Amino acid sequence: MATTAPNVVDSDCGGTPPSRSASTIIAARTLHVLTIDGYSDTLKSNVDPSQHLLLSSPFSAGGHTWCIHYCPIGSTEESKDFISIYLVLEDTTADVVSAHVTFSLLDQQGNPVPSHTLTTPLLKFSLQGTLPKGLGYNSFIRRDDLERSGHLKDDCFAIGVHVVVTKEAIPSSITVPPSDMHLYYGDLLLSEERYATDVEFLVGGETFAAHRLVLAARSPVFMVELFGPMKESTTVNKIQIFDMEAQVFRVLLKFIYIDMLPEIDQEDEAAMAQHLLVAADKYGLHRLKMICVEILSNHIDANSVATILVLADKHHCYGLREACFDFLNSSAILSVIVNTSDFQYLIQSCPDILEDISFNIVAPAVSTVVTMQAYHVLKIDGFSGTLQVHRYRSLSSFPFNVGGRSWYICYHPHGKNNISKDFISIYLVLQHDIAEAAMVQATFSLLDQHGKPVPSHSRVTRLLSTSNQDDMANDLGVHVVITKEVPPPPPPIVVVPPSSNMHLHYGDLLSSKRCADVEFLVGGVTFAAHRLVLAVRSPVFVAEHFGPMKEGANINDVVEINDMDAQAFKALLNFIYMDTLLEMDQEEDTTMAQHLLVAADKYGQERLKVICEERLSNHVDADSVATLLVLTDKHNCRRLNKVCIKFFSSPTALAKIIETDEFQYLTQSCPNILEDIISNIVACQLEKAIFSPENEGGKINKVDIRIWPEPWQNSNARCG
């Protein structure tokens, strides 16, 4: 069907979704999939682009009717080589609607293609007046790109249209405090009472009391040692650790509990980071390991570089190795350290590193010419079957040609030697000796399900001569580059430690139900949990599970909770473990926030209570304000109470509110709130009168304050 193109946002509009602001809230989200079945047929009517437009079936989002306009040959002369697409408001209402939309080309699995996903800015549009009624892109995707992409199959492709309709909201004056989860576990570690400690460590003559559950949640090694087949005694017997100093173990323990390092003297920082890196690698604490790598990369000098290189090699710290090589690129520095005892130890213990040093020193001075590149994919179909191969034996790929030479790939599922027995080893091998030497470099990459390299599992080898039939490096997905000369090394890797992830560790503990020792029955649903985690995060659970009023002490006891529904308890439990709220539908957001506010007040979750107040403050309107005020009064929500009281200062809002049944209930049950409302109205009108242009000199000439006789006349409120 041909029609005129709507007014649109052009293709240069931003691709970043707008963030949720204080003045708008999301009213509805809708995902609509537009399927073009018979793509080639849509191109046949090659007429004026502005007239070549097809309409989808109408659909609903946010209480409004929409459709999608699809222009296969563009909507303008400038976009004739593109597909244009728009979301169009079809309602007959004159209401102004605020919305933004994300258009995504979908792959064969129905997932958005990131390179062809565009999000419009937030826009107000309507069928009336000068506001536009359509939202979209003149140049969504070039037709040639679509036809070559592989996402057009059997003359069919799909576009996902994610519509987000917003509405105005009262700006929230409530600030949610940052996560303080680490403080709770820090208090647990430092608590003088030491309640619930169930394991002790003897390290360097000192004894450290700790909690098995915390250690297991944070470290996969402690999980196996304390709860797995090789677990230690379940009593408070001391576990001896011989390969660590007491001071290092103290810092390690504190990191496990609070996910950050304590203050360390500058003089001791480098030495402590070396010891902690070893400990972090031993106990599987990846974030701590990366923090130590970052610290050590800032302490590389002529006296430490050899020691740090050995450490980096033994504990697989590739970024730290690169930082050391970058430091050694100065021949003056190399001449200083080459005769040190640390460097002599490096030569004896790590000969491979010495080769890498030579490569990194020599390579930058030599220009390179790439003569041939090839990409070869090694696919392991039946991985478990390859593990039946005898240890240290290899499997070979079919030969392939690159640069006039024949190569094959050796795959060792159990590693090449005893050192690499827990790894997969992989090598590029020259099939035949040749007289003419050339330099070869290979990149091995594990490939994801879309055939793209995984950055964390990609390795680039050093340069080798093809006359040696030498080994190359690790991992899958081979990119072979043959050069005549040695290329410069890649730029050094910048080490950035990942952000705190302790909430994910406790989230895994909750979802896996491992080590659970208490059950709750809520609304017919059973939830497994951990007494210690509950007690750490809630003073009420401390009293219930470790105080005089504690419940039964074994998993067979089920604690019944009758004043909460299952969905609310699930969200409460998730917050206790992860300090974040579960994702929920926008329609459920207000109701769930009310239930969670009550639960947060009951169990002493102050931060959750503030989060609920902030969410509810964005839903204050004439229909909800009275109910929310009753809630704030019962649960002492001062922040939300101020937002609701302020809402009454609008005469238009006040006229609507007093007609509601909820307001009638408010006047009867909470007369003290009624006084606050009246005082706020009076104060607002006084302020307007004082600062009005007619009031010269700041004196009150006239104040028109009306106190409505109904429905307040039967209440106990005092009107001044």
XYZ file of C-alpha atoms in Angstrom:
720
model
C 0.000 0.000 0.000
C 1.484 3.350 -1.022
C 1.238 6.402 1.143
C 3.297 9.444 1.990
C 6.259 9.013 4.265
C 5.781 10.224 7.845
C 7.790 12.931 9.524
C 10.819 11.140 10.921
C 14.028 11.343 12.832
C 16.789 10.913 10.248
C 19.420 8.188 10.308
C 21.972 10.309 12.098
C 20.062 10.275 15.373
C 21.884 8.788 18.341
C 22.253 5.072 18.764
C 22.355 5.091 22.554
C 19.120 4.456 24.434
C 18.051 7.378 26.581
C 18.524 6.833 30.287
C 15.658 6.958 32.734
C 15.493 10.507 34.083
C 13.799 11.961 37.099
C 11.096 13.587 34.998
C 9.933 10.570 32.996
C 9.042 6.981 33.774
C 8.471 4.042 31.481
C 4.762 3.390 31.023
C 5.028 0.360 28.703
C 7.509 -1.705 26.696
C 6.502 -3.705 23.611
C 8.617 -5.822 21.282
C 7.113 -6.251 17.811
C 8.784 -8.362 15.127
C 8.284 -7.279 11.506
C 8.895 -10.233 9.173
C 9.496 -9.488 5.479
C 8.624 -12.729 3.669
C 9.280 -12.187 -0.045
C 11.915 -9.483 0.113
C 12.571 -9.499 -3.648
C 8.879 -8.891 -4.374
C 8.920 -5.726 -2.262
C 11.577 -4.268 -4.583
C 9.622 -4.729 -7.813
C 7.527 -1.545 -7.710
C 10.522 0.642 -8.436
C 8.755 4.004 -8.341
C 9.265 7.267 -6.520
C 10.826 6.282 -3.131
C 8.524 8.612 -1.236
C 5.532 6.651 -2.601
C 6.984 3.140 -2.251
C 5.877 2.295 1.287
C 4.387 -0.825 2.901
C 2.425 -0.892 6.175
C 2.440 -3.579 8.853
C -0.610 -4.778 10.748
C -1.478 -2.432 13.644
C -0.382 -3.371 17.182
C -0.809 -1.894 20.658
C 1.838 -0.377 22.964
C 1.263 1.839 25.993
C -2.473 2.112 25.332
C -1.940 3.458 21.804
C -2.179 1.904 18.343
C 0.896 1.809 16.120
C 2.070 0.376 12.841
C 5.395 0.071 11.053
C 6.136 1.762 7.711
C 8.670 -0.196 5.644
C 10.266 1.444 2.587
C 12.390 -1.153 0.733
C 13.969 1.391 -1.655
C 14.270 4.251 0.826
C 11.895 7.110 1.514
C 13.914 9.878 -0.164
C 16.232 10.289 -3.120
C 19.209 10.397 -0.721
C 18.231 7.060 0.872
C 17.358 5.175 -2.339
C 20.108 2.576 -1.704
C 18.832 1.909 1.817
C 15.836 0.387 3.548
C 13.869 3.009 5.500
C 11.740 2.083 8.485
C 9.496 4.034 10.875
C 7.178 3.540 13.819
C 3.956 5.510 13.232
C 1.190 6.508 15.666
C -2.182 5.418 14.280
C -4.500 6.631 17.084
C -7.226 9.121 16.311
C -6.698 10.766 19.715
C -5.114 14.198 19.902
C -3.047 13.213 22.969
C 0.676 13.838 22.835
C 2.660 10.621 23.241
C 6.315 10.372 24.348
C 8.247 7.356 23.114
C 11.503 6.064 21.725
C 12.073 2.955 19.638
C 14.923 0.555 18.897
C 15.073 -1.035 15.428
C 17.226 -4.186 15.160
C 17.982 -6.457 12.239
C 17.458 -9.973 13.629
C 19.702 -12.946 12.904
C 18.414 -16.446 12.122
C 18.030 -17.170 15.848
C 15.946 -14.026 16.380
C 18.725 -12.145 18.201
C 19.507 -8.458 17.436
C 22.546 -7.821 15.213
C 24.570 -5.156 17.131
C 26.010 -3.551 13.975
C 22.493 -2.958 12.639
C 20.701 -1.854 15.832
C 19.664 1.797 16.158
C 17.796 3.581 18.954
C 15.976 6.859 18.412
C 16.014 9.684 20.963
C 12.953 10.300 23.128
C 10.391 12.258 21.100
C 6.929 13.660 21.661
C 4.637 13.101 18.710
C 0.964 13.273 17.821
C -1.511 13.207 14.932
C -2.398 16.827 15.651
C -0.531 20.102 15.196
C 3.110 20.399 14.241
C 4.398 17.438 16.195
C 5.560 14.484 14.070
C 3.567 11.289 14.074
C 6.387 8.979 12.989
C 9.734 7.955 14.419
C 12.462 6.084 12.564
C 15.359 6.056 10.106
C 15.643 7.038 6.450
C 18.853 4.978 6.099
C 18.374 1.967 8.388
C 20.462 -0.562 6.421
C 21.994 -0.537 2.966
C 20.299 -3.181 0.797
C 23.660 -4.530 -0.398
C 24.721 -5.058 3.205
C 21.505 -6.906 3.983
C 21.824 -9.159 0.950
C 25.427 -10.049 1.812
C 24.888 -10.406 5.556
C 23.484 -13.935 5.715
C 20.490 -12.673 7.704
C 18.418 -12.674 4.512
C 17.540 -16.346 4.030
C 14.984 -17.873 1.657
C 14.060 -14.325 0.602
C 12.992 -13.564 4.174
C 14.355 -11.437 7.020
C 13.056 -9.861 10.227
C 13.359 -6.563 12.081
C 12.740 -6.254 15.816
C 10.908 -3.080 16.871
C 11.216 -2.367 20.615
C 8.800 0.424 21.577
C 9.170 2.224 24.918
C 6.320 4.594 25.791
C 7.002 7.040 28.643
C 4.976 9.433 30.719
C 5.773 12.463 32.835
C 6.531 11.903 36.492
C 7.173 13.976 39.582
C 10.943 14.632 39.791
C 12.266 12.478 42.626
C 14.167 14.176 45.409
C 15.126 10.814 46.913
C 18.754 9.741 46.540
C 19.444 6.022 46.845
C 22.656 5.331 48.806
C 25.327 3.193 47.097
C 25.637 -0.498 47.849
C 27.002 -1.143 51.341
C 26.970 -4.929 51.142
C 30.729 -5.155 51.797
C 30.321 -3.324 55.117
C 28.016 -6.042 56.462
C 30.546 -8.790 55.727
C 33.365 -6.601 57.042
C 31.476 -6.282 60.344
C 31.037 -10.063 60.377
C 34.799 -10.568 60.069
C 35.657 -7.972 62.725
C 32.822 -8.789 65.128
C 34.053 -9.373 68.665
C 31.252 -11.848 69.296
C 32.416 -13.948 66.333
C 28.994 -15.582 66.125
C 28.731 -18.502 63.721
C 32.497 -18.860 63.083
C 32.952 -22.510 62.182
C 36.512 -22.832 60.900
C 39.968 -21.712 62.061
C 43.230 -21.367 60.162
C 46.728 -21.594 61.618
C 49.069 -19.473 59.475
C 52.581 -18.471 60.509
C 51.838 -19.119 64.177
C 48.636 -17.009 64.175
C 45.053 -18.242 64.365
C 42.304 -16.786 62.162
C 38.593 -17.508 62.788
C 36.336 -17.438 59.743
C 33.055 -18.642 58.244
C 33.035 -21.619 55.875
C 30.065 -20.315 53.928
C 31.674 -16.929 53.157
C 34.920 -18.579 52.064
C 33.070 -21.088 49.863
C 30.853 -18.407 48.275
C 33.873 -16.360 47.250
C 36.410 -19.039 46.306
C 35.846 -22.191 44.232
C 38.874 -23.745 45.932
C 37.456 -23.181 49.416
C 34.109 -24.529 48.183
C 35.791 -27.838 47.292
C 37.994 -27.914 50.398
C 35.238 -27.087 52.895
C 32.117 -28.598 51.310
C 33.354 -30.976 48.610
C 34.685 -34.563 48.721
C 38.041 -33.332 50.114
C 36.412 -31.197 52.830
C 38.115 -30.698 56.156
C 36.585 -31.651 59.486
C 33.195 -30.027 60.117
C 34.259 -29.011 63.641
C 36.275 -25.906 64.474
C 39.611 -27.744 64.101
C 42.435 -25.595 62.830
C 43.428 -25.888 59.160
C 47.145 -25.277 58.738
C 48.470 -23.285 55.783
C 52.228 -23.564 55.345
C 52.885 -21.661 52.097
C 51.756 -18.210 53.218
C 52.702 -15.584 55.795
C 50.200 -14.538 58.465
C 50.151 -10.925 57.249
C 49.342 -12.021 53.705
C 46.565 -14.361 54.864
C 45.055 -11.539 56.945
C 44.836 -9.298 53.867
C 43.523 -12.210 51.755
C 40.798 -12.926 54.321
C 39.753 -9.277 54.432
C 39.496 -9.165 50.637
C 37.319 -12.278 50.642
C 34.927 -10.616 53.086
C 34.795 -7.035 51.737
C 36.056 -7.389 48.124
C 38.683 -4.659 48.487
C 42.217 -4.330 49.778
C 42.940 -2.567 53.069
C 45.351 0.353 53.192
C 48.940 -0.854 52.631
C 52.084 1.199 53.204
C 53.620 2.374 49.944
C 56.934 0.705 50.827
C 55.253 -2.675 51.334
C 52.747 -2.442 48.461
C 54.797 -4.182 45.752
C 55.966 -7.037 48.002
C 52.445 -7.576 49.357
C 51.021 -7.547 45.803
C 53.443 -10.317 44.769
C 52.434 -12.539 47.704
C 48.738 -11.789 47.192
C 48.950 -12.593 43.475
C 50.223 -16.077 44.334
C 47.469 -16.507 46.951
C 44.773 -15.195 44.589
C 45.839 -17.640 41.885
C 45.824 -20.500 44.404
C 42.296 -19.781 45.652
C 40.723 -18.724 42.337
C 40.173 -15.062 43.240
C 40.334 -13.559 39.760
C 39.513 -9.969 40.736
C 42.184 -9.902 43.456
C 44.665 -11.337 40.963
C 43.919 -8.527 38.481
C 44.235 -5.890 41.221
C 47.685 -7.278 42.094
C 48.658 -7.277 38.410
C 47.680 -3.618 38.158
C 49.709 -2.730 41.275
C 52.784 -4.616 40.088
C 52.619 -3.080 36.602
C 53.141 0.290 38.327
C 56.163 -1.006 40.274
C 58.261 -2.371 37.410
C 61.838 -1.119 37.543
C 65.370 -2.430 36.923
C 65.424 -4.158 40.321
C 62.056 -5.873 40.068
C 61.401 -6.630 36.388
C 63.070 -10.068 36.357
C 61.245 -11.219 39.506
C 57.899 -9.923 38.223
C 58.438 -11.647 34.861
C 58.993 -15.009 36.570
C 55.874 -14.416 38.686
C 53.827 -13.447 35.634
C 54.969 -16.552 33.738
C 54.195 -18.992 36.573
C 50.740 -17.572 37.225
C 49.659 -16.870 33.622
C 49.496 -13.065 33.962
C 49.750 -12.131 30.273
C 49.089 -8.425 30.777
C 51.855 -8.206 33.367
C 54.274 -9.969 30.993
C 53.502 -7.414 28.296
C 54.126 -4.547 30.731
C 57.527 -6.051 31.612
C 58.470 -6.504 27.944
C 57.500 -2.909 27.267
C 59.825 -1.788 30.085
C 62.694 -3.909 28.701
C 62.449 -2.346 25.254
C 65.120 0.129 26.380
C 68.561 -1.387 25.702
C 70.016 0.873 28.418
C 67.741 -0.704 31.030
C 68.491 -4.198 29.756
C 72.239 -3.628 30.094
C 71.718 -2.631 33.753
C 69.767 -5.730 34.778
C 71.394 -8.398 32.613
C 74.073 -9.152 35.226
C 71.798 -9.191 38.279
C 71.175 -12.425 40.196
C 67.426 -12.145 39.508
C 68.060 -12.035 35.779
C 70.393 -15.055 35.978
C 67.630 -16.954 37.780
C 65.223 -15.883 35.054
C 67.493 -17.323 32.357
C 67.806 -20.653 34.169
C 64.193 -21.136 35.231
C 62.303 -19.597 32.308
C 64.221 -19.961 29.013
C 61.033 -19.289 27.031
C 60.813 -15.821 28.576
C 64.352 -15.102 27.441
C 63.299 -15.808 23.842
C 60.336 -13.477 24.254
C 62.603 -10.742 25.644
C 64.879 -11.069 22.629
C 61.904 -10.882 20.301
C 60.495 -7.777 22.015
C 63.863 -6.011 22.018
C 64.766 -6.792 18.417
C 61.349 -6.600 16.778
C 60.630 -2.856 17.076
C 63.757 -1.982 15.095
C 62.894 -4.124 12.062
C 60.367 -3.087 9.403
C 57.858 -5.694 8.210
C 56.199 -6.669 4.991
C 53.214 -9.018 5.147
C 53.331 -11.280 2.101
C 50.391 -13.599 2.817
C 47.537 -13.922 5.302
C 45.118 -16.813 5.705
C 42.356 -17.725 8.097
C 41.775 -21.363 8.996
C 39.139 -22.720 11.397
C 39.784 -25.925 13.315
C 36.450 -27.371 14.432
C 36.450 -29.987 17.214
C 33.237 -31.979 16.725
C 33.051 -34.434 19.581
C 35.223 -32.809 22.221
C 34.576 -35.518 24.824
C 35.739 -38.138 22.339
C 39.103 -36.413 21.947
C 39.678 -36.762 25.683
C 39.980 -40.526 25.200
C 43.304 -39.922 23.467
C 46.290 -41.026 25.535
C 47.826 -38.200 27.584
C 50.380 -36.078 25.718
C 49.339 -37.585 22.381
C 48.070 -35.219 19.705
C 45.525 -35.140 16.896
C 46.419 -33.570 13.543
C 44.232 -31.579 11.156
C 44.131 -31.948 7.400
C 46.968 -30.003 5.730
C 46.241 -26.588 4.237
C 48.273 -24.128 2.137
C 49.394 -20.640 3.148
C 52.079 -18.635 1.396
C 53.071 -21.484 -0.921
C 53.732 -23.829 2.020
C 51.772 -26.724 3.484
C 50.775 -26.591 7.164
C 48.735 -28.612 9.636
C 47.494 -28.055 13.189
C 48.424 -30.289 16.156
C 45.760 -30.467 18.856
C 46.645 -31.860 22.331
C 43.434 -32.269 24.402
C 45.460 -33.106 27.560
C 48.274 -30.610 27.032
C 51.692 -31.247 25.557
C 53.520 -31.943 28.801
C 52.998 -32.325 32.527
C 53.022 -28.557 33.107
C 50.125 -28.032 30.655
C 48.147 -31.163 31.590
C 45.090 -29.119 32.642
C 45.119 -27.107 29.397
C 44.433 -27.668 25.731
C 47.643 -27.207 23.733
C 47.603 -26.323 20.062
C 50.369 -25.731 17.474
C 50.812 -24.695 13.877
C 53.334 -27.013 12.194
C 55.117 -26.782 8.825
C 54.497 -30.079 6.994
C 57.787 -30.236 5.049
C 61.236 -28.753 5.525
C 62.095 -26.066 3.001
C 65.340 -24.396 2.030
C 63.990 -20.842 1.873
C 63.332 -19.372 5.314
C 60.492 -16.979 6.104
C 59.210 -15.491 9.339
C 55.798 -16.718 10.499
C 53.436 -15.494 13.208
C 50.098 -17.067 14.198
C 47.131 -15.937 16.252
C 45.058 -18.641 17.967
C 41.543 -17.689 19.108
C 38.719 -19.591 20.711
C 35.623 -18.837 18.597
C 32.167 -18.099 19.995
C 28.919 -19.486 18.585
C 28.923 -16.780 15.906
C 32.451 -17.581 14.777
C 33.963 -14.474 16.366
C 37.234 -14.569 18.387
C 36.921 -14.511 22.183
C 39.383 -11.768 23.330
C 40.135 -13.439 26.685
C 41.184 -16.627 24.870
C 43.259 -15.230 22.013
C 47.044 -15.605 21.861
C 49.620 -14.200 19.400
C 52.856 -16.164 18.982
C 56.335 -14.743 18.610
C 57.948 -14.818 15.151
C 59.607 -18.059 14.058
C 61.517 -19.171 10.979
C 59.680 -21.637 8.705
C 62.843 -23.691 8.331
C 62.612 -24.998 11.902
C 59.209 -26.709 12.072
C 58.696 -25.110 15.493
C 55.664 -24.947 17.771
C 53.454 -21.875 17.989
C 51.054 -21.183 20.919
C 47.683 -21.826 22.616
C 43.997 -21.999 21.764
C 41.715 -22.385 18.766
C 40.862 -20.429 15.603
C 44.052 -19.834 13.607
C 44.984 -16.605 11.830
C 48.308 -17.192 10.057
C 50.406 -14.197 8.949
C 53.575 -14.824 6.895
C 56.091 -11.973 6.714
C 59.507 -11.405 5.175
C 60.772 -9.508 8.208
C 59.931 -9.370 11.910
C 56.830 -7.226 12.660
C 56.674 -4.869 15.639
C 55.101 -6.312 18.787
C 51.471 -5.488 19.608
C 50.895 -2.524 21.944
C 51.153 -3.410 25.648
C 47.979 -4.636 27.289
C 46.428 -2.179 29.715
C 45.430 -4.083 32.843
C 42.109 -2.925 34.297
C 40.797 -4.951 37.261
C 37.121 -5.912 36.949
C 34.628 -4.150 39.188
C 33.430 -5.705 42.432
C 31.571 -8.950 41.839
C 30.952 -10.307 45.321
C 27.199 -9.863 44.770
C 27.431 -12.357 41.895
C 29.170 -14.888 44.142
C 26.383 -14.732 46.729
C 23.811 -14.735 43.933
C 25.297 -18.014 42.671
C 25.099 -19.370 46.219
C 21.388 -18.514 46.358
C 20.494 -19.900 42.925
C 22.522 -23.112 43.327
C 21.155 -23.751 46.861
C 24.553 -25.215 47.783
C 25.216 -25.398 51.544
C 21.658 -24.166 52.310
C 20.666 -24.774 55.944
C 17.198 -23.223 56.280
C 13.939 -23.287 54.311
C 11.069 -20.825 54.161
C 7.484 -21.586 53.134
C 5.886 -18.474 51.655
C 2.599 -18.511 49.751
C 2.914 -22.232 49.077
C 6.448 -21.880 47.643
C 9.570 -23.212 49.393
C 12.811 -21.181 49.370
C 16.197 -22.581 50.423
C 18.584 -20.114 52.035
C 21.627 -19.739 54.296
C 21.237 -18.625 57.920
C 24.576 -16.848 57.977
C 23.876 -14.692 54.891
C 20.454 -13.740 56.259
C 21.942 -12.854 59.640
C 24.755 -10.782 58.123
C 22.284 -8.638 56.186
C 19.329 -8.351 58.598
C 19.201 -7.686 62.367
C 15.815 -9.396 62.470
C 17.231 -12.602 60.975
C 20.115 -12.408 63.478
C 17.594 -12.571 66.328
C 15.535 -15.289 64.655
C 18.407 -17.599 63.704
C 21.179 -16.866 66.213
C 19.427 -15.154 69.117
C 17.109 -16.325 71.929
C 14.132 -16.533 69.527
C 16.043 -18.604 66.948
C 14.228 -21.184 64.867
C 15.260 -24.820 64.542
C 18.897 -25.456 63.690
C 18.625 -27.935 60.841
C 17.448 -27.992 57.256
C 14.429 -30.157 58.077
C 12.770 -27.227 59.841
C 10.704 -24.976 57.589
C 10.031 -21.373 58.632
C 6.556 -20.259 57.572
C 5.958 -16.612 56.606
C 2.281 -15.754 56.300
C 2.316 -11.964 55.818
C 4.064 -11.863 52.427
C 3.463 -13.335 48.963
C 6.025 -15.607 47.293
C 7.052 -13.126 44.590
C 7.822 -10.410 47.129
C 9.833 -12.817 49.317
C 11.802 -13.965 46.274
C 12.692 -10.331 45.492
C 13.591 -9.706 49.157
C 15.838 -12.780 49.229
C 17.532 -11.725 45.991
C 18.239 -8.276 47.463
C 19.667 -9.738 50.668
C 22.100 -11.880 48.667
C 22.945 -9.506 45.794
C 21.998 -6.005 47.031
C 20.046 -5.420 43.802
C 16.417 -5.811 42.764
C 15.146 -8.360 40.280
C 13.974 -7.105 36.891
C 10.201 -6.759 36.844
C 7.516 -5.686 34.418
C 6.695 -2.005 34.477
C 3.076 -2.768 35.331
C 4.198 -4.758 38.404
C 6.822 -2.230 39.487
C 4.564 -0.049 41.649
C 2.776 -2.908 43.403
C 5.999 -4.832 44.027
C 7.711 -1.709 45.383
C 4.902 -1.286 47.925
C 5.165 -4.914 49.078
C 8.960 -4.717 49.253
C 8.832 -1.485 51.238
C 6.752 -3.258 53.900
C 9.150 -6.241 53.870
C 12.216 -3.974 54.033
C 10.802 -2.209 57.084
C 10.031 -5.524 58.755
C 13.519 -7.004 58.224
C 15.572 -3.849 58.736
C 16.669 -3.398 55.111
C 17.154 0.367 55.103
C 18.760 0.613 51.650
C 16.008 -1.492 50.068
C 13.468 0.724 51.787
C 15.029 3.847 50.212
C 15.087 2.149 46.788
C 11.368 1.384 47.110
C 10.653 4.958 48.186
C 12.564 6.292 45.171
C 10.667 4.020 42.771
C 7.304 4.897 44.274
C 8.130 8.615 44.138
C 8.167 8.263 40.332
C 4.614 6.884 40.395
C 2.917 9.560 42.497
C -0.298 10.735 40.834
C -3.850 11.653 41.816
C -4.915 8.006 42.007
C -2.005 6.747 44.113
C -0.921 9.622 46.360
C -3.417 8.940 49.176
C -2.527 5.234 49.331
C 1.190 6.043 49.338
C 0.715 8.556 52.145
C -0.931 5.910 54.327
C 1.998 3.612 53.548
C 4.552 6.278 54.481
C 2.776 6.905 57.775
C 2.720 3.238 58.800
C 6.344 2.558 57.860
C 7.993 5.896 58.694
C 9.013 6.751 55.108
C 10.014 10.394 55.537
C 11.460 10.817 52.046
C 8.429 9.497 50.171
C 6.123 11.389 52.527
C 7.703 14.713 51.476
C 7.251 13.914 47.786
C 3.571 13.028 48.310
C 2.840 16.080 50.468
C 4.447 18.319 47.843
C 2.176 16.787 45.179
C -0.852 18.343 46.944
C 0.471 21.859 46.314
C -0.901 21.710 42.765
C -4.525 23.005 42.737
C -5.308 20.818 39.711
C -4.004 17.698 41.439
C -5.789 18.570 44.678
C -9.152 18.825 42.947
C -8.733 15.301 41.535
C -7.406 13.754 44.743
C -10.223 14.792 47.078
C -12.710 12.905 44.904
C -11.024 9.526 45.430
C -12.059 6.872 47.979
C -8.432 6.539 49.060
C -8.404 10.171 50.167
C -11.544 9.609 52.247
C -9.748 6.761 54.019
C -6.678 8.941 54.504
C -8.659 11.683 56.268
C -10.122 9.133 58.690
C -7.035 7.044 59.424
C -4.191 9.574 59.327
C -5.370 12.992 60.546
C -1.782 14.007 61.306
C -0.925 13.696 57.598
C -3.887 15.900 56.809
C -2.354 18.626 58.959
C 0.917 18.341 57.005
C -0.965 18.626 53.701
C -2.785 21.768 54.812
C 0.408 23.320 56.172
C 2.196 22.657 52.880
C -0.640 24.211 50.844
C -0.636 27.279 53.082
C 3.156 27.579 52.891
C 3.144 27.332 49.094
C 0.487 30.020 48.736
C 2.300 32.266 51.204
C 5.523 31.859 49.226
C 3.763 32.735 45.978
C 2.189 35.791 47.565
C 5.433 37.028 49.112
C 7.454 36.701 45.936
C 4.773 37.777 43.465
C 5.510 40.856 41.266
C 2.560 42.705 42.823
C 3.977 42.394 46.322
C 6.415 45.294 46.468
C 8.893 45.323 49.351
C 8.264 41.709 50.235
C 5.128 42.397 52.313
C 1.936 40.401 52.042
C -0.728 42.488 50.341
C -3.266 39.724 49.878
C -3.268 35.996 50.474
C -6.161 33.968 49.159
C -6.110 30.718 51.147
C -9.082 28.426 50.809
C -9.625 25.582 53.282
C -12.135 23.201 51.742
C -15.069 22.506 54.083
C -15.427 18.987 52.685
C -14.411 16.266 53.034
C -12.247 17.400 55.954
C -14.979 18.957 58.095
C -15.676 15.693 59.939
C -12.054 14.909 60.693
C -10.034 15.829 63.751
C -7.625 17.916 61.699
C -6.831 21.412 62.881
C -6.789 24.008 60.126
C -4.998 26.746 62.044
